[in-house]
Coordinates of N, CA and C in Angstrom, one line a residue:
X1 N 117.2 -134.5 22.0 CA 116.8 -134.5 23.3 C 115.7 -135.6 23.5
X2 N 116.1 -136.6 24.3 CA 114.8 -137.5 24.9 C 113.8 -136.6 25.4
X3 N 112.5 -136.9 25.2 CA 111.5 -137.2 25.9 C 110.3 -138.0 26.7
X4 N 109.6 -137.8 27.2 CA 109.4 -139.3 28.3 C 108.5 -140.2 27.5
X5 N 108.3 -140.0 26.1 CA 107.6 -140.9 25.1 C 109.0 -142.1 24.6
X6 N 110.0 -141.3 24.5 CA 111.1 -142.7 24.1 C 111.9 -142.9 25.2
X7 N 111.5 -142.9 26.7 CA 112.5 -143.7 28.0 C 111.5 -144.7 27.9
X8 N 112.1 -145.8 27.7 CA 111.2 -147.5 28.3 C 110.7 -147.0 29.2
X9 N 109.6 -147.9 29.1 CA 108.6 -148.0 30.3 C 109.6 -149.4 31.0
X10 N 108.6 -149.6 32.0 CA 109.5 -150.2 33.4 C 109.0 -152.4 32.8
X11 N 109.5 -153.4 32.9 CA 109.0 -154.4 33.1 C 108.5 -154.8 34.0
X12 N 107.6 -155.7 33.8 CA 107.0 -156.9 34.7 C 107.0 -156.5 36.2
X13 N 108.7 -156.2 36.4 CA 108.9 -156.2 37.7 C 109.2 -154.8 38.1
X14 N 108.8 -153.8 37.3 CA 108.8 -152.6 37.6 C 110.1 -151.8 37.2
X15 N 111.1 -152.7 36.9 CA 112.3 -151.9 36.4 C 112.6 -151.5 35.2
X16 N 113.5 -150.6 34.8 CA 113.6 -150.4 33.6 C 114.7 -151.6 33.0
X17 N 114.1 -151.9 31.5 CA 115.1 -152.5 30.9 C 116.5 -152.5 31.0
X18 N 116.6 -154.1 31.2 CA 118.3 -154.1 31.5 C 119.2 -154.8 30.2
X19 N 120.2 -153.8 29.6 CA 121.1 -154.3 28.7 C 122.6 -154.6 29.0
X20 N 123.1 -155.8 28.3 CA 124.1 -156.3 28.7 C 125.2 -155.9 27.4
X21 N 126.0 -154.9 28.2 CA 126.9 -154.7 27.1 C 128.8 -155.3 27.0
X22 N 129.0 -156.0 25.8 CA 129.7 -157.0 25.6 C 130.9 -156.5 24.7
X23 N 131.8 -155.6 25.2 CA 132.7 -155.1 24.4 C 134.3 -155.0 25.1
X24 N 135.3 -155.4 24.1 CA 136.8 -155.6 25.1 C 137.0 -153.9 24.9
X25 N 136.6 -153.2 24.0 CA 137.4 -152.2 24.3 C 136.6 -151.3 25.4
X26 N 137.3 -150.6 26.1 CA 136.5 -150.2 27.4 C 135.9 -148.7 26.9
X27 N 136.5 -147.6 26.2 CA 136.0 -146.3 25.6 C 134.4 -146.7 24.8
X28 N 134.9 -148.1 24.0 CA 133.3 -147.8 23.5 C 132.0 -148.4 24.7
X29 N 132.6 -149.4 25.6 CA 131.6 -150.4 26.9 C 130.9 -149.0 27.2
X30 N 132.2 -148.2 28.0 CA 131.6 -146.9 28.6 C 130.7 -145.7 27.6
X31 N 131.0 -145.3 26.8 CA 130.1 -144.4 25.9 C 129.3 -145.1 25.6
X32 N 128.7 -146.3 25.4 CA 127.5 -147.1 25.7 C 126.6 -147.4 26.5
X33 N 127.3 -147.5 27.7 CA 126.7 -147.3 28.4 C 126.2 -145.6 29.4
X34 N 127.2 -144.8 28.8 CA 126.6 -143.6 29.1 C 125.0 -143.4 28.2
X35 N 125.4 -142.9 27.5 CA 124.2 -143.1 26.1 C 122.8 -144.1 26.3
X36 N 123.2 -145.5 26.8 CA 121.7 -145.9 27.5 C 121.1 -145.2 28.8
X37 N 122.1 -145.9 29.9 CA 121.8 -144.9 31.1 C 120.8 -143.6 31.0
X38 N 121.5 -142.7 30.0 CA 120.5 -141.4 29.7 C 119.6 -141.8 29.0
X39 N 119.2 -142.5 28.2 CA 117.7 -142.9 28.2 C 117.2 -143.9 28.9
X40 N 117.5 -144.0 29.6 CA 116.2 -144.6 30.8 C 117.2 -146.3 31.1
X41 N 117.8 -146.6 30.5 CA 118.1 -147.9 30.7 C 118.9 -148.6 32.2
X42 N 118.8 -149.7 32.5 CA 119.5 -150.5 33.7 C 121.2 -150.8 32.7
X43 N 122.0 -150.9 32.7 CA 123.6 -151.5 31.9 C 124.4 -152.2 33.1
X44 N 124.2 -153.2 32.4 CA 125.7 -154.1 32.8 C 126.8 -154.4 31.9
X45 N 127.8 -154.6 32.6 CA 129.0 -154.5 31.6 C 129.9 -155.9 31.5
X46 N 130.4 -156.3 30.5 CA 130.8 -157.3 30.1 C 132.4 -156.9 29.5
X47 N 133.5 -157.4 29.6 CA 135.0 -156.6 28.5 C 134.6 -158.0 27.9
X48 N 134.2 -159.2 27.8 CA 134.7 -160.3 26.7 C 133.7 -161.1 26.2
X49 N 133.7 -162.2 25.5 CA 132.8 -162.9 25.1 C 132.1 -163.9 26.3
X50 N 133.4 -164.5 26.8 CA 133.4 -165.2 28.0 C 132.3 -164.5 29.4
X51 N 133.2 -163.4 29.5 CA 131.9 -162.6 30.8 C 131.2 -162.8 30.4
X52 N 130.9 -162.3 29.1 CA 129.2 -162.0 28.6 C 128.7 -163.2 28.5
X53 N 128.8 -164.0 28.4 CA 127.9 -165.6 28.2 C 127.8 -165.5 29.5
X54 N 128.8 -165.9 30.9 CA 128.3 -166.0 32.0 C 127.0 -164.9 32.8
X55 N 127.4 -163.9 32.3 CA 126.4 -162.8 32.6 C 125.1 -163.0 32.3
X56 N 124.6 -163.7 30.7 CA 123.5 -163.6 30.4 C 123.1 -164.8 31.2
X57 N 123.7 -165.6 31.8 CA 123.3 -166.7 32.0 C 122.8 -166.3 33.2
X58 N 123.3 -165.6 34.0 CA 123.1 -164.9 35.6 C 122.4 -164.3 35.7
X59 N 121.8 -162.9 34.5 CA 121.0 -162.1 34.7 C 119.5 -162.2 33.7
X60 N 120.0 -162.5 32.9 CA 119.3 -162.6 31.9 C 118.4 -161.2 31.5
X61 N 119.3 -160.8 30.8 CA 118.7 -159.4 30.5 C 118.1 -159.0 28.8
X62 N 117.6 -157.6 28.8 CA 116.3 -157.4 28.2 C 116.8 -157.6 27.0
X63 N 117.7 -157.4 26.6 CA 118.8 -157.3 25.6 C 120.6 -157.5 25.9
X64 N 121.1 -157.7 24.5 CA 122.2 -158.2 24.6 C 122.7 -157.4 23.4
X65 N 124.2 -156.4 23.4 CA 124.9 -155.6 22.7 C 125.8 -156.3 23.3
X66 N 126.7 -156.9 21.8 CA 127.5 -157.5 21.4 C 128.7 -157.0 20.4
X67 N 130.2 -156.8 21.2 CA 130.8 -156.3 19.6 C 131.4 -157.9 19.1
X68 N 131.2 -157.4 17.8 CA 131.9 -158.9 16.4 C 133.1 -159.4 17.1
X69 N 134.7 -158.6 16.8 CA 135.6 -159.0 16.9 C 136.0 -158.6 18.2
X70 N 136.3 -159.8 18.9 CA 136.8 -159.9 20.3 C 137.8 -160.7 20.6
X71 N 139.1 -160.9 21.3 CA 139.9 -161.5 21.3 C 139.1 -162.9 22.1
X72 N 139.9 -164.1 22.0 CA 139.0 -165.0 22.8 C 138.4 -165.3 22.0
X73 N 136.9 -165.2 22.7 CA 135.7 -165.7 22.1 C 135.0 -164.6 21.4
X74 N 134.9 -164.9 20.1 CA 134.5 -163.6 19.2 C 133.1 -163.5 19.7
X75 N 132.7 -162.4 19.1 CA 131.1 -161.7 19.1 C 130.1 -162.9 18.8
X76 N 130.5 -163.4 17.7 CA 129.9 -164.5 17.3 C 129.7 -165.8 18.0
X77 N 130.9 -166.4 18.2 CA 131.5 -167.3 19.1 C 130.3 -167.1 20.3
X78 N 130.4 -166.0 21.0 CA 129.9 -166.1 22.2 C 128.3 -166.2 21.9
X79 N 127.5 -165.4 20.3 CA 126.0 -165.3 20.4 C 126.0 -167.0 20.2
X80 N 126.4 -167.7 19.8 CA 126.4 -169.6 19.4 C 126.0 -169.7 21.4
X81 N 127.4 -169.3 22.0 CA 126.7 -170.3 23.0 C 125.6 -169.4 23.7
X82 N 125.1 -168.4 23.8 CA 124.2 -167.5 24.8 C 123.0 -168.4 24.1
X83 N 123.0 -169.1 22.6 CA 121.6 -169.3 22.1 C 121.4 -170.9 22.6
X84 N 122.7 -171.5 23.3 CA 122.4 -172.8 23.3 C 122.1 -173.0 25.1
X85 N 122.0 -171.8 25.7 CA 121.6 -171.6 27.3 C 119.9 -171.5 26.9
X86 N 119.6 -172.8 28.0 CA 118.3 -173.0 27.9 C 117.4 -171.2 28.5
X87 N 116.3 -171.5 27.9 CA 115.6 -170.2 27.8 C 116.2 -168.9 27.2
X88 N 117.5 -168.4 26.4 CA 118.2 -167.3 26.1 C 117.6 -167.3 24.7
X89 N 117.1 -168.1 24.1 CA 116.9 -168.0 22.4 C 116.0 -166.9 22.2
X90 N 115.1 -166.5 23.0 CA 114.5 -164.9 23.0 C 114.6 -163.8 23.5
X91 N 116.2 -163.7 24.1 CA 116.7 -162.5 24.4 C 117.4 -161.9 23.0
X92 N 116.7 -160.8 22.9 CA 117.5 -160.3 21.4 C 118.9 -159.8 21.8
X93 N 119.8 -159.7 20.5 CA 120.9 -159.5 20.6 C 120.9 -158.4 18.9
X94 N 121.9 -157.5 19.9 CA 122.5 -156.7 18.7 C 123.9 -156.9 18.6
X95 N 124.6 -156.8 17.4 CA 126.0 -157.1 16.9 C 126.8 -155.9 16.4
X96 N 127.3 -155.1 16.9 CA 128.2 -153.8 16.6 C 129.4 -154.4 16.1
X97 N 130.1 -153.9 14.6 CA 131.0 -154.2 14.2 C 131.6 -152.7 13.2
X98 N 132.8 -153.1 13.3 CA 133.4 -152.2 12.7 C 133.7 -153.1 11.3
X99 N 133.5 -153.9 10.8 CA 133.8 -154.7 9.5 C 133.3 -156.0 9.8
X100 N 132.6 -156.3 8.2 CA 131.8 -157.5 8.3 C 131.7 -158.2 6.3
X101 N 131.7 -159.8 6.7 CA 131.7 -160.0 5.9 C 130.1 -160.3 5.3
X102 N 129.4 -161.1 4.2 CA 128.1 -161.6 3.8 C 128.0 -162.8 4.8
X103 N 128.8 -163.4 4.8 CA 128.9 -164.4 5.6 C 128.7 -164.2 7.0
X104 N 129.9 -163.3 7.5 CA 129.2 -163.0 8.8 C 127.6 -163.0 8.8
X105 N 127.2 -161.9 8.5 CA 125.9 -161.2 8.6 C 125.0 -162.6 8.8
X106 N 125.0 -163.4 8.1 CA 124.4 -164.7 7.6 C 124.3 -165.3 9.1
X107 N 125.4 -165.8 9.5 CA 125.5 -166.2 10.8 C 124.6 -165.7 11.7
X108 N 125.2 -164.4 11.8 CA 124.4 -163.6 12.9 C 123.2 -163.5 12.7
X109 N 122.6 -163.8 11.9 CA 120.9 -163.5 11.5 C 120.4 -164.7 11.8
X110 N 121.0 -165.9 11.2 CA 120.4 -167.5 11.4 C 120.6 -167.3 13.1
X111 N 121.1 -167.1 13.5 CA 121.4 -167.7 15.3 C 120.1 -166.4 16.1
X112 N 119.3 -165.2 15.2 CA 118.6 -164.9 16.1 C 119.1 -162.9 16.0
X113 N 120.2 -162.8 16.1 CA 120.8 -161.4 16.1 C 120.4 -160.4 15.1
X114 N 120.5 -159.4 15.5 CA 120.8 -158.1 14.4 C 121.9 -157.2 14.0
X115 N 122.4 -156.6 13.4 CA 123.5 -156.1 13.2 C 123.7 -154.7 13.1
X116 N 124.4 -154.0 13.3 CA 124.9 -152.7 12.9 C 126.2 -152.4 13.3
X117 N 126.7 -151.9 12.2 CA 127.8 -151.2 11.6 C 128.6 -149.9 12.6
X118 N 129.9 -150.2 12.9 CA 130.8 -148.9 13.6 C 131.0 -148.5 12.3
X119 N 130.8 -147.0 12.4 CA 130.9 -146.2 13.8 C 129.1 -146.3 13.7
X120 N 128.3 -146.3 14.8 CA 126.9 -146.2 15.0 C 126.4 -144.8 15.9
X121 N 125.9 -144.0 15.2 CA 125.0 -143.2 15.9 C 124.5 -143.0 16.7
X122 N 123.9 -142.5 18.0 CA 123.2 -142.3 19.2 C 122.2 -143.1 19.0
X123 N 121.7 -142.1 18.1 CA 120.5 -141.7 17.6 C 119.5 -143.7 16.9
X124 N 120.8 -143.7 15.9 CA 120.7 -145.4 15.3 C 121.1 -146.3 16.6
X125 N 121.6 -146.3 17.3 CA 121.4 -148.1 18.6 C 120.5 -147.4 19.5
X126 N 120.2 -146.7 19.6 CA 118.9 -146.1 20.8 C 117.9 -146.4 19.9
X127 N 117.4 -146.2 18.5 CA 116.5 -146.7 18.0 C 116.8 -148.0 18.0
X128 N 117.4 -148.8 17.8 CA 117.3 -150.6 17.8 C 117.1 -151.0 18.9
X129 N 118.1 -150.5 19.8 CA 117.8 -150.7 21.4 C 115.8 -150.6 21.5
X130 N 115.4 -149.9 21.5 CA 113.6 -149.8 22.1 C 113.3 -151.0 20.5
X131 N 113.6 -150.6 19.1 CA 112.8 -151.7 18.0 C 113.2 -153.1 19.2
X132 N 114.6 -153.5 19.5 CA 114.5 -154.7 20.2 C 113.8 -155.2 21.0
X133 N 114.0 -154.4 22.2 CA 113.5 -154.4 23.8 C 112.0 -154.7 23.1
X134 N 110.7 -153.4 22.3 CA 109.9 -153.2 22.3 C 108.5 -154.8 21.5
X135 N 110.0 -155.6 20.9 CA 109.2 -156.7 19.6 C 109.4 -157.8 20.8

């Protein structure tokens, strides 16, 4: 059970943190987005790599939840260009994957991102989610 010590506080402009979530499959977009919502968060939703680049570029939000393997433009693929849109290199990004290689991980860490493993816990991306938002 949340308590009002772990809902974000509001930013700059009084709102609460806004996360952009970046997944084709829709069951996990949505239980993601339920799951922030109830702790305090603003969610936008993205189904591909492609939306989600345009999106950060539009909204520029507090964070960025990213899944790996996407048809199109993979998870990766898309964190390359969100880091080459002027001012995006300090929006943090998280990387949800259901399988990963050393290599991957490598990538994703050099370009700025963090990683975690499907299946992920409530409990574990609500804690990254505020470690992100909070650094």
């Amino acid at each position: 059970m949340l308590t009002e010590l772990d809902r974000p506080g509001p930013d700059r402009a009084g709102r609460p943190p806004l996360v952009l979530v970046v997944d084709d499959d829709p069951i996990m977009r949505e239980v993601t987005r339920i799951h922030l919502e109830g702790a305090g968060y603003t969610v936008e939703l993205a189904t591909g790599g492609v939306e989600g680049v345009d999106k950060v570029e539009a909204l520029r939000p507090d964070l960025v939840i990213l899944d790996f393997a996407m048809p199109g433009v993979s998870g990766c693929d898309a964190l390359r260009q969100i880091r080459a849109q002027p001012g995006s290199v300090a929006i943090p990004v998280i990387m949800l994957t259901a399988w990963s290689s050393v290599d991957d991980r490598k990538v994703v860490e050099a370009l700025g991102g963090s990683w975690l493993e499907k299946p992920v816990s409530v409990e574990a991306l609500l804690e990254a989610v505020r470690g992100m938002i909070a650094a």
